[in-house]
Coordinates of C-alpha atoms in Angstrom, one line a residue:
Chain A
M64 CA 26.5 5.6 -38.6
E65 CA 23.7 5.6 -37.3
L66 CA 22.5 8.7 -35.3
G67 CA 20.2 8.8 -32.4
H68 CA 18.6 11.6 -30.4
G69 CA 20.8 14.4 -30.4
R70 CA 22.4 12.9 -33.7
K71 CA 24.4 11.5 -31.6
P72 CA 26.3 8.2 -33.3
I73 CA 23.7 4.8 -31.6
V74 CA 26.6 3.0 -29.8
E75 CA 25.7 -0.7 -28.2
R76 CA 27.7 0.0 -25.2
I77 CA 28.1 -4.2 -24.7
M78 CA 31.4 -6.4 -24.1
E79 CA 32.1 -9.9 -25.5
P80 CA 31.5 -12.3 -22.8
A81 CA 35.2 -13.9 -23.0
E82 CA 36.9 -10.0 -22.5
A83 CA 33.4 -9.7 -19.7
K84 CA 34.4 -12.5 -17.9
E85 CA 38.2 -11.0 -17.5
K86 CA 36.9 -7.7 -17.1
I87 CA 34.1 -8.3 -13.5
K88 CA 36.3 -10.3 -12.1
N89 CA 37.0 -9.6 -7.7
L90 CA 34.5 -6.5 -8.9
V91 CA 32.8 -5.2 -5.9
Q92 CA 28.8 -6.5 -6.5
I93 CA 26.0 -4.8 -6.7
P94 CA 22.5 -6.5 -7.0
I95 CA 19.4 -4.5 -8.7
R96 CA 16.1 -4.8 -8.9
S97 CA 14.0 -5.1 -12.2
Q98 CA 13.2 -0.9 -12.8
I99 CA 17.1 -1.1 -12.5
A100 CA 17.8 -3.9 -14.8
N101 CA 15.1 -2.6 -17.4
E102 CA 17.5 1.2 -17.8
V103 CA 20.8 -0.8 -18.1
I104 CA 18.7 -2.0 -21.1
G105 CA 17.9 0.5 -22.3
I106 CA 21.1 2.5 -21.8
S107 CA 23.2 -0.2 -23.0
Y108 CA 21.6 -1.5 -26.4
G109 CA 20.7 2.3 -27.6
F110 CA 17.3 2.7 -26.8
F111 CA 18.2 5.7 -24.3
S112 CA 21.2 6.9 -26.9
P113 CA 23.3 9.4 -26.1
L114 CA 22.7 8.1 -22.7
Q115 CA 25.8 5.7 -21.5
G116 CA 24.9 5.5 -18.2
F117 CA 23.1 6.7 -15.6
M118 CA 22.8 10.2 -14.5
G119 CA 24.6 12.8 -12.8
K120 CA 24.0 15.5 -10.9
A121 CA 24.5 18.2 -13.7
D122 CA 21.8 16.6 -16.5
V123 CA 19.3 15.8 -13.9
D124 CA 19.8 19.5 -12.4
S125 CA 19.4 20.2 -16.5
V126 CA 16.7 17.8 -17.1
C127 CA 15.0 19.2 -14.1
K128 CA 15.4 22.4 -14.9
K129 CA 15.5 22.8 -18.8
M130 CA 14.4 19.0 -19.8
R131 CA 18.2 19.6 -21.2
L132 CA 21.4 17.1 -20.4
A133 CA 24.2 19.3 -19.6
D134 CA 25.1 19.1 -22.3
G135 CA 21.7 20.6 -24.2
T136 CA 20.1 17.4 -25.9
V137 CA 16.7 17.6 -24.8
W138 CA 15.9 14.9 -22.9
S139 CA 13.2 14.9 -20.1
I140 CA 13.6 12.4 -17.2
P141 CA 15.7 11.2 -14.9
I142 CA 17.3 8.3 -15.7
L143 CA 18.9 7.7 -12.1
F144 CA 20.7 4.6 -10.3
D145 CA 19.6 4.7 -6.4
L146 CA 21.5 3.0 -3.6
T147 CA 21.2 4.4 0.1
A148 CA 24.1 5.5 2.2
E149 CA 24.0 2.8 4.3
E150 CA 24.8 0.6 1.5
I151 CA 27.6 3.2 0.0
A152 CA 29.2 2.7 3.0
K153 CA 28.8 -0.7 3.8
L154 CA 30.4 -1.3 0.2
G155 CA 32.8 0.9 0.0
L156 CA 31.8 2.3 -3.0
K157 CA 34.0 6.1 -4.2
P158 CA 34.3 8.0 -7.9
G159 CA 36.5 5.6 -10.2
M160 CA 35.5 2.2 -8.7
S161 CA 34.3 0.0 -11.2
V162 CA 31.7 -2.4 -9.7
L163 CA 29.3 -5.8 -11.4
L164 CA 25.8 -4.8 -10.8
T165 CA 24.1 -8.1 -10.9
F166 CA 20.6 -9.3 -11.5
N167 CA 18.3 -12.9 -9.6
G168 CA 22.2 -13.5 -8.9
N169 CA 23.6 -12.9 -11.5
P170 CA 26.6 -11.1 -14.2
M171 CA 24.5 -8.1 -15.9
A172 CA 26.5 -5.1 -16.3
I173 CA 30.3 -2.8 -14.9
M174 CA 28.5 0.0 -14.1
E175 CA 32.1 3.1 -13.8
I176 CA 31.4 5.0 -11.1
S177 CA 31.5 8.9 -11.6
E178 CA 29.3 11.2 -9.1
I179 CA 28.3 10.1 -5.1
F180 CA 25.1 12.9 -4.9
D181 CA 21.9 13.8 -3.5
Y182 CA 18.8 15.5 -4.6
D183 CA 15.6 17.2 -4.1
K184 CA 13.0 14.3 -4.8
K185 CA 10.6 16.9 -3.9
E186 CA 11.6 19.5 -6.7
M187 CA 12.4 16.6 -8.6
C188 CA 8.3 15.3 -8.8
K189 CA 7.4 19.1 -9.3
A190 CA 9.7 18.8 -12.7
V191 CA 9.1 16.2 -14.0
Y192 CA 5.6 15.4 -13.2
G193 CA 4.1 19.2 -12.3
T194 CA 3.0 17.7 -9.1
D195 CA 4.9 16.6 -5.6
E196 CA 1.6 14.4 -5.0
A197 CA 2.6 11.5 -3.4
K198 CA -0.4 10.1 -5.5
H199 CA 1.0 10.4 -8.8
P200 CA 2.6 7.8 -9.2
G201 CA 6.1 8.5 -11.1
C202 CA 6.7 11.2 -7.4
A203 CA 5.8 7.7 -5.7
R204 CA 8.5 5.8 -8.1
T205 CA 10.8 9.0 -7.1
Y206 CA 9.7 9.3 -3.1
A207 CA 10.3 5.1 -3.1
Y208 CA 13.9 5.9 -4.0
A209 CA 16.9 5.3 -1.8
D210 CA 18.4 9.0 -0.5
K211 CA 22.0 7.8 -2.6
F212 CA 22.2 8.3 -6.7
L213 CA 25.3 7.6 -8.4
A214 CA 26.0 8.0 -11.6
G215 CA 27.9 6.3 -14.6
N216 CA 28.9 4.9 -17.1
I217 CA 27.3 0.9 -17.6
T218 CA 28.6 -1.6 -20.1
L219 CA 26.4 -4.8 -21.0
V220 CA 28.8 -7.9 -19.3
N221 CA 25.7 -10.5 -20.3
R222 CA 23.6 -10.1 -22.7
P223 CA 19.8 -10.8 -21.7
K224 CA 18.0 -13.9 -22.2
I225 CA 14.1 -13.0 -23.4
N226 CA 11.5 -15.1 -23.3
A227 CA 8.9 -16.7 -24.7
P228 CA 6.9 -15.2 -26.1
Y229 CA 8.7 -11.4 -26.2
D230 CA 11.3 -13.6 -27.4
P231 CA 11.1 -12.6 -31.9
Y232 CA 9.8 -8.8 -30.4
F233 CA 13.0 -7.3 -28.6
I234 CA 14.8 -5.0 -31.6
P235 CA 16.8 -3.4 -30.2
P236 CA 17.9 0.2 -32.2
L237 CA 20.3 -0.7 -34.9
E238 CA 19.0 -4.0 -35.0
M239 CA 15.6 -2.1 -35.9
R240 CA 17.3 -0.6 -38.3
K241 CA 18.0 -2.6 -40.6
R242 CA 14.3 -4.5 -40.7
F243 CA 12.9 -1.2 -42.0
A244 CA 15.5 -1.0 -44.7
E245 CA 14.7 -4.6 -45.1
R246 CA 11.0 -3.8 -45.5
G247 CA 11.4 -1.4 -48.1
W248 CA 9.6 1.7 -45.7
K249 CA 11.0 5.1 -45.7
R250 CA 8.7 6.6 -43.0
V251 CA 7.5 4.5 -39.7
V252 CA 5.5 5.6 -37.8
A253 CA 5.8 4.5 -33.4
H254 CA 2.1 3.6 -31.6
Q255 CA 3.1 4.1 -28.1
T256 CA 0.1 1.5 -26.1
R257 CA -0.3 -0.6 -22.6
N258 CA -3.2 -2.4 -24.1
V259 CA -4.9 -5.3 -26.0
P260 CA -6.1 -3.4 -29.0
H261 CA -9.9 -2.6 -29.9
T262 CA -11.0 -1.4 -32.7
G263 CA -10.5 2.5 -31.9
H264 CA -6.4 1.8 -31.6
E265 CA -6.3 -0.2 -34.8
W266 CA -8.3 3.4 -36.1
L267 CA -5.4 6.1 -34.4
M268 CA -2.6 3.5 -36.5
K269 CA -4.3 3.3 -39.7
G270 CA -4.9 7.3 -39.5
A271 CA -1.3 7.4 -38.9
W272 CA -0.7 5.4 -41.3
F273 CA -2.2 7.8 -43.6
Q274 CA -1.2 10.4 -42.2
T275 CA 2.4 9.4 -42.3
Y276 CA 1.7 8.7 -45.7
A277 CA 1.7 12.3 -46.7
E278 CA 3.3 13.2 -50.1
L279 CA 5.2 9.4 -51.3
P280 CA 4.5 7.3 -54.1
I281 CA 2.8 4.7 -53.3
D282 CA 3.8 2.2 -56.0
K283 CA 5.8 0.6 -53.3
P284 CA 5.2 0.1 -49.3
Y285 CA 6.5 2.8 -48.2
V286 CA 5.4 3.9 -44.7
G287 CA 5.0 1.4 -41.7
V288 CA 3.7 1.5 -37.8
L289 CA 5.4 -0.3 -35.4
V290 CA 3.6 -0.9 -32.7
N291 CA 6.1 0.1 -29.0
A292 CA 4.7 -2.2 -26.6
I293 CA 6.6 -0.6 -23.0
I294 CA 6.4 -3.8 -21.0
G295 CA 7.3 -2.8 -17.2
A296 CA 6.1 -2.8 -14.0
K297 CA 2.2 -3.8 -13.5
R298 CA -0.9 -3.3 -11.7
K299 CA -4.0 -5.0 -10.5
G300 CA -6.1 -4.8 -13.2
D301 CA -3.3 -4.4 -16.4
Y302 CA -3.8 -6.4 -19.8
I303 CA -1.3 -8.6 -19.2
D304 CA 2.3 -7.8 -21.3
E305 CA 1.5 -11.3 -23.1
A306 CA -2.0 -9.9 -24.0
I307 CA -0.6 -6.8 -25.8
I308 CA 1.7 -8.0 -27.7
L309 CA 0.5 -11.2 -29.0
T310 CA -2.7 -9.2 -30.0
Q311 CA -0.9 -6.1 -31.3
D312 CA 0.8 -8.6 -34.0
E313 CA -2.3 -10.7 -34.3
L314 CA -3.9 -7.8 -36.0
R315 CA -1.2 -8.5 -38.7
K316 CA -1.2 -12.2 -38.4
S317 CA -5.4 -11.9 -39.3
G318 CA -4.6 -9.4 -41.8
Y319 CA -6.0 -5.9 -41.2
F320 CA -2.1 -4.7 -41.2
G321 CA 0.2 -6.7 -42.7
D322 CA 4.1 -8.1 -43.4
H323 CA 4.5 -5.1 -45.9
N324 CA 3.6 -1.9 -43.6
H325 CA 2.7 -3.6 -39.8
L326 CA 5.9 -4.7 -37.2
T327 CA 5.4 -5.3 -33.5
S328 CA 8.0 -4.3 -30.7
L329 CA 8.9 -3.7 -27.1
T330 CA 10.5 -1.4 -25.5
F331 CA 11.5 -1.9 -21.6
W332 CA 10.3 0.7 -19.0
D333 CA 8.6 1.1 -16.1
M334 CA 6.1 4.2 -17.4
R335 CA 6.0 7.2 -15.1
Y336 CA 3.0 8.3 -16.4
A337 CA 4.2 12.1 -16.5
G338 CA 2.1 13.2 -19.8
P339 CA 3.6 15.9 -21.7
R340 CA 7.1 14.7 -20.6
E341 CA 7.2 10.9 -21.3
A342 CA 5.9 12.3 -24.7
V343 CA 9.3 14.2 -25.3
F344 CA 11.3 10.7 -23.3
H345 CA 9.0 8.4 -26.1
A346 CA 9.8 10.7 -29.1
A347 CA 14.0 10.2 -28.1
L348 CA 13.3 6.6 -27.6
R349 CA 11.6 6.4 -30.5
T350 CA 14.2 8.7 -33.0
N351 CA 17.4 5.8 -31.6
L352 CA 14.6 2.7 -33.1
G353 CA 14.7 4.6 -35.6
L354 CA 11.4 5.8 -35.9
T355 CA 10.6 8.8 -38.3
H356 CA 7.1 10.0 -36.6
H357 CA 5.3 9.5 -33.5
M358 CA 1.8 8.7 -32.9
Y359 CA 0.9 11.1 -29.9
G360 CA -3.3 11.2 -28.8
R361 CA -4.7 13.3 -26.3
D362 CA -3.6 13.2 -22.8
H363 CA -0.7 10.6 -23.9
A364 CA 1.2 8.6 -20.7
G365 CA -1.7 11.1 -18.3
V366 CA -2.6 9.7 -15.6
G367 CA -6.4 10.7 -13.4
T368 CA -6.8 14.6 -14.1
Y369 CA -3.5 16.1 -14.2
Y370 CA -2.8 16.7 -17.6
G371 CA -5.0 18.0 -20.4
A372 CA -5.5 16.5 -23.1
Y373 CA -3.1 18.5 -25.4
D374 CA -0.3 19.7 -23.5
A375 CA 2.1 17.2 -24.1
H376 CA 1.2 18.1 -28.2
N377 CA 1.8 22.3 -26.8
L378 CA 5.4 20.8 -24.4
L379 CA 5.9 19.1 -28.2
A380 CA 5.9 21.6 -30.5
T381 CA 8.3 24.3 -27.5
V382 CA 11.7 21.6 -29.2
K383 CA 10.2 20.3 -32.2
D384 CA 13.2 21.8 -34.3
E385 CA 15.4 19.8 -32.0
L386 CA 13.2 16.6 -32.9
D387 CA 14.5 14.6 -35.4
I388 CA 10.5 12.5 -35.1
V389 CA 7.4 14.1 -36.4
P390 CA 4.1 14.4 -33.9
V391 CA 1.2 12.9 -35.8
Y392 CA -1.6 14.3 -33.3
S393 CA -4.7 12.0 -33.6
M394 CA -8.1 12.7 -33.3
N395 CA -10.5 9.9 -30.8
W396 CA -12.2 7.6 -33.2
L397 CA -15.6 6.2 -32.8
F398 CA -18.4 4.4 -34.4
C399 CA -21.2 5.8 -35.4
P400 CA -24.4 3.7 -36.1
H401 CA -25.6 6.3 -39.1
C402 CA -22.0 5.9 -40.9
G403 CA -22.6 1.7 -39.3
E404 CA -18.1 2.3 -39.4
I405 CA -15.8 3.0 -37.3
T406 CA -14.9 7.2 -37.6
S407 CA -12.8 10.0 -37.0
E408 CA -14.7 12.9 -34.7
G409 CA -12.9 15.6 -37.6
L410 CA -14.7 13.9 -40.4
C411 CA -18.3 12.5 -39.1
N412 CA -20.9 15.0 -37.9
H413 CA -23.6 12.4 -37.1
K414 CA -22.7 13.8 -33.4
S415 CA -26.0 13.0 -31.8
E416 CA -25.4 9.7 -32.5
W417 CA -21.8 8.6 -32.3
Q418 CA -21.5 6.2 -29.8
K419 CA -17.5 6.2 -28.0
F420 CA -15.6 4.3 -26.5
S421 CA -12.9 3.9 -24.3
G422 CA -10.0 0.9 -22.9
T423 CA -12.0 1.3 -20.0
V424 CA -15.3 1.2 -22.0
V425 CA -14.3 -2.2 -23.6
R426 CA -12.3 -3.5 -20.8
S427 CA -15.3 -3.5 -19.0
I428 CA -17.4 -5.0 -21.4
V429 CA -14.2 -8.0 -21.2
V430 CA -14.4 -8.7 -17.5
D431 CA -18.6 -9.0 -17.8
G432 CA -17.1 -12.4 -19.5
V433 CA -19.0 -10.5 -22.8
K434 CA -18.4 -10.2 -26.6
P435 CA -17.6 -7.6 -27.6
P436 CA -19.1 -6.4 -31.6
R437 CA -16.2 -7.4 -34.5
L438 CA -16.5 -3.4 -35.3
I439 CA -15.1 -2.7 -31.3
Y440 CA -13.3 -5.8 -31.0
R441 CA -11.4 -8.0 -33.6
P442 CA -12.5 -11.6 -33.3
E443 CA -9.4 -13.0 -33.5
V444 CA -8.4 -10.4 -31.2
F445 CA -11.2 -10.9 -28.7
D446 CA -10.0 -14.8 -29.1
V447 CA -6.1 -14.2 -28.3
M448 CA -6.6 -12.1 -25.9
M449 CA -8.7 -14.8 -24.0
E450 CA -6.4 -17.4 -25.0
C451 CA -3.3 -16.2 -23.5
G452 CA -5.9 -15.6 -20.3
E453 CA -5.9 -19.4 -19.9
K454 CA -1.8 -19.3 -20.9
Y455 CA -0.6 -17.2 -19.3
G456 CA -2.4 -15.2 -17.0
F457 CA -3.6 -17.7 -14.1
G458 CA -7.5 -17.7 -16.1
S459 CA -7.7 -13.5 -16.9
P460 CA -6.3 -11.0 -19.7
F461 CA -6.0 -8.4 -16.9
V462 CA -3.0 -8.8 -14.0
T463 CA -4.1 -10.1 -10.7
D464 CA -2.3 -11.1 -7.4
D465 CA -1.5 -14.4 -8.9
Y466 CA 0.2 -13.0 -11.9
L467 CA 2.8 -10.5 -9.8
E468 CA 3.7 -14.0 -8.1
K469 CA 4.1 -16.1 -10.7
R470 CA 3.9 -14.7 -14.4
I471 CA 7.0 -15.5 -16.2
P472 CA 9.7 -13.4 -16.4
V473 CA 9.9 -11.4 -20.1
F474 CA 13.8 -11.3 -19.4
E475 CA 16.5 -13.5 -17.1
I476 CA 20.3 -12.8 -17.1
P477 CA 21.6 -15.9 -17.4
P478 CA 24.7 -17.7 -15.5
M479 CA 28.1 -16.5 -17.1
K480 CA 29.3 -19.7 -19.0
Chain B
M266 CA -32.0 21.0 -11.8
S267 CA -31.8 17.6 -11.4
E268 CA -29.1 16.2 -9.9
E269 CA -26.0 14.2 -12.4
K270 CA -26.7 10.1 -12.3
F271 CA -24.2 7.8 -13.3
P272 CA -24.5 5.0 -15.4
I273 CA -22.8 1.0 -14.2
N274 CA -22.7 -0.1 -17.8
I275 CA -24.2 -3.5 -17.5
W276 CA -23.6 -5.4 -20.7
I277 CA -25.6 -7.6 -21.8
N278 CA -25.2 -11.9 -23.8
E279 CA -27.5 -13.7 -24.6
D280 CA -28.3 -15.1 -21.4
R281 CA -28.8 -11.6 -19.7
Y282 CA -30.6 -10.9 -22.3
A283 CA -32.6 -13.7 -21.6
K284 CA -33.1 -13.1 -17.6
L285 CA -35.0 -9.1 -18.3
S286 CA -36.8 -10.3 -20.4
K287 CA -38.6 -13.1 -18.8
A288 CA -38.9 -10.2 -16.3
G289 CA -40.4 -8.6 -18.2
L290 CA -36.9 -5.9 -18.8
G291 CA -36.2 -6.6 -22.3
D292 CA -37.1 -3.2 -23.7
L293 CA -35.0 -1.5 -20.9
C294 CA -31.4 -2.9 -23.1
E295 CA -30.0 0.2 -25.1
E296 CA -27.7 -0.9 -27.6
M297 CA -24.3 1.0 -27.5
L298 CA -21.8 -0.2 -28.9
A299 CA -22.2 -1.3 -32.8
G300 CA -25.4 -3.2 -32.0
L301 CA -24.5 -4.4 -28.7
K302 CA -26.9 -4.6 -25.6
V303 CA -26.2 -2.5 -22.7
L304 CA -28.7 -2.7 -19.2
R305 CA -27.8 0.8 -17.4
V306 CA -27.8 1.3 -13.6
Y307 CA -27.3 4.8 -12.8
A308 CA -25.8 5.8 -9.4
D309 CA -25.4 9.5 -7.8
A310 CA -21.8 11.0 -7.1
A311 CA -22.3 10.1 -3.7
Q312 CA -23.8 6.8 -4.6
R313 CA -20.3 6.9 -7.3
D314 CA -18.5 7.7 -4.6
K315 CA -19.3 4.9 -2.0
I316 CA -18.6 2.5 -5.1
L317 CA -15.8 3.9 -5.8
K318 CA -14.5 3.4 -2.6
L319 CA -15.9 0.2 -1.5
F320 CA -14.7 -1.5 -5.5
P321 CA -10.7 -0.2 -5.6
T322 CA -10.6 -1.8 -9.1
A323 CA -13.7 0.0 -10.6
K324 CA -12.8 3.6 -12.3
F325 CA -15.0 6.5 -13.0
D326 CA -14.7 7.1 -16.9
S327 CA -14.7 10.6 -16.9
A328 CA -13.1 11.1 -20.7
T329 CA -15.0 9.6 -22.3
T330 CA -18.4 8.3 -21.0
K331 CA -18.7 9.1 -17.3
S332 CA -19.9 5.7 -16.3
I333 CA -18.7 3.7 -13.5
E334 CA -16.6 1.3 -15.6
L335 CA -14.0 -2.0 -14.1
L336 CA -16.6 -3.8 -11.3
P337 CA -15.9 -7.0 -11.1
K338 CA -17.9 -9.4 -12.6
D339 CA -19.5 -11.2 -9.8
V340 CA -20.2 -7.2 -8.4
K341 CA -21.4 -6.4 -11.4
D342 CA -23.7 -10.3 -12.2
K343 CA -25.1 -9.7 -8.0
I344 CA -25.9 -6.0 -9.7
F345 CA -28.0 -7.2 -12.4
D346 CA -29.7 -10.9 -10.5
T347 CA -31.2 -8.2 -8.4
I348 CA -32.7 -6.1 -11.0
V349 CA -34.1 -9.3 -12.6
E350 CA -35.5 -10.0 -8.3
K351 CA -36.7 -6.5 -7.9
E352 CA -37.7 -6.4 -11.8
S353 CA -36.1 -3.2 -11.9
V354 CA -33.8 -1.3 -12.1
D355 CA -34.1 2.1 -9.5
I356 CA -31.9 -0.4 -7.4
M357 CA -28.8 1.2 -6.5
A358 CA -29.7 2.0 -3.2
A359 CA -31.0 -1.5 -2.3
F360 CA -28.1 -2.9 -3.7
L361 CA -25.5 -0.6 -1.7
A362 CA -27.1 -0.4 1.9
K363 CA -26.6 -4.4 2.4
F364 CA -22.4 -3.1 2.1

């Protein structure tokens, strides 16, 4: 038995096709949008263990007020299924019913409705995001929810077909743990990303690898870095998903890492930008994936100026004894012309000569059509990024209106045979 | 106390460097990132705010470099062309007057 977050067993809630075909007959159907489909996958494959379905009011209230599920397990972000009162009335939904969730017209999952409830969205925003401002993207998402929430366990009845080029990178928790065991890794550190990596990111990973390695013997490779890219809703100007996943893997393919210490994967999740609370959510998610350590830099999963640089670290510290993943805190990496190398602000003392760079600055160089130096951007990574722009991004490695409208879906739910 | 200025980084490739040199402005380039050349055009706070409003993709990198980044390429190209035309980097007021 594999134990996940909260030391609860990881269970895949997936029904075999023959049984599923019978079970879904005559069920009321509810079409779902991509966010909910992402979360159905998260629940049914165990990414969100110990959740077995969408949350009820007791869990939501406890998550908001205590950052715990009703049973006391640390959990930071409500996982909600929303519908309007009109839809609920029209479909005749009530607790005790099983319904079929469909995505793009095809059967995806059975939901056993246990509760229909409402919740004060403003209070939810204050608790989760520390603000109720509608311009915060997490609050905006919350305010966009319909007025009623349905709770209930989820069982996947039709596995998603992950489209190229993403398919090799969808590695659910039970499979991920096998991959780690095959590689002989005793410790694995998570790198959370939504970026094409510049060398600052590369060194965040390398630094975290050193920190994680610590006292382990060096006769064999015992420590790996898992890049776990968050794939979900996109905003204009973001890197396109194909570029993110393929350039992260390019670091391994081009030898900056190797098979012995690096693996790239993805998780379907629409970022909430909840900063500290999202950091705690990431700890649960990556615990379920079998990781032992998790890298956290400045302003983890933050947005704008809502959170302090180290708020996430401070919140993690309050629950550290209940998490089965060790936070690895990372200082910034920068270029020092005196040293002639990428170095950590915690190491180098040529402070007046430091050349700091952020993801935003590097993106601005790329937007200008200028190829950054190899010490800032690996040429192989740059080339893959630009190829992705041509092949998948309608000429740009950044999200455009065309990409939002016509992109290749990351996954589809196929018709049931 | 002098007014705070916020740079727009115009990244300089070989083509842009040749044009700047021809305008006698090559010496204004600085090496910013591992040898990558940059030409800095400065905006004051009011101009910064106008730029961020005019071009919604632009971002003020408040955490790391205090610079205005992610202006669309065609806007950066126009700023660059204005610099070459006027043989000066003090062009922000004139540039913004067009909008």
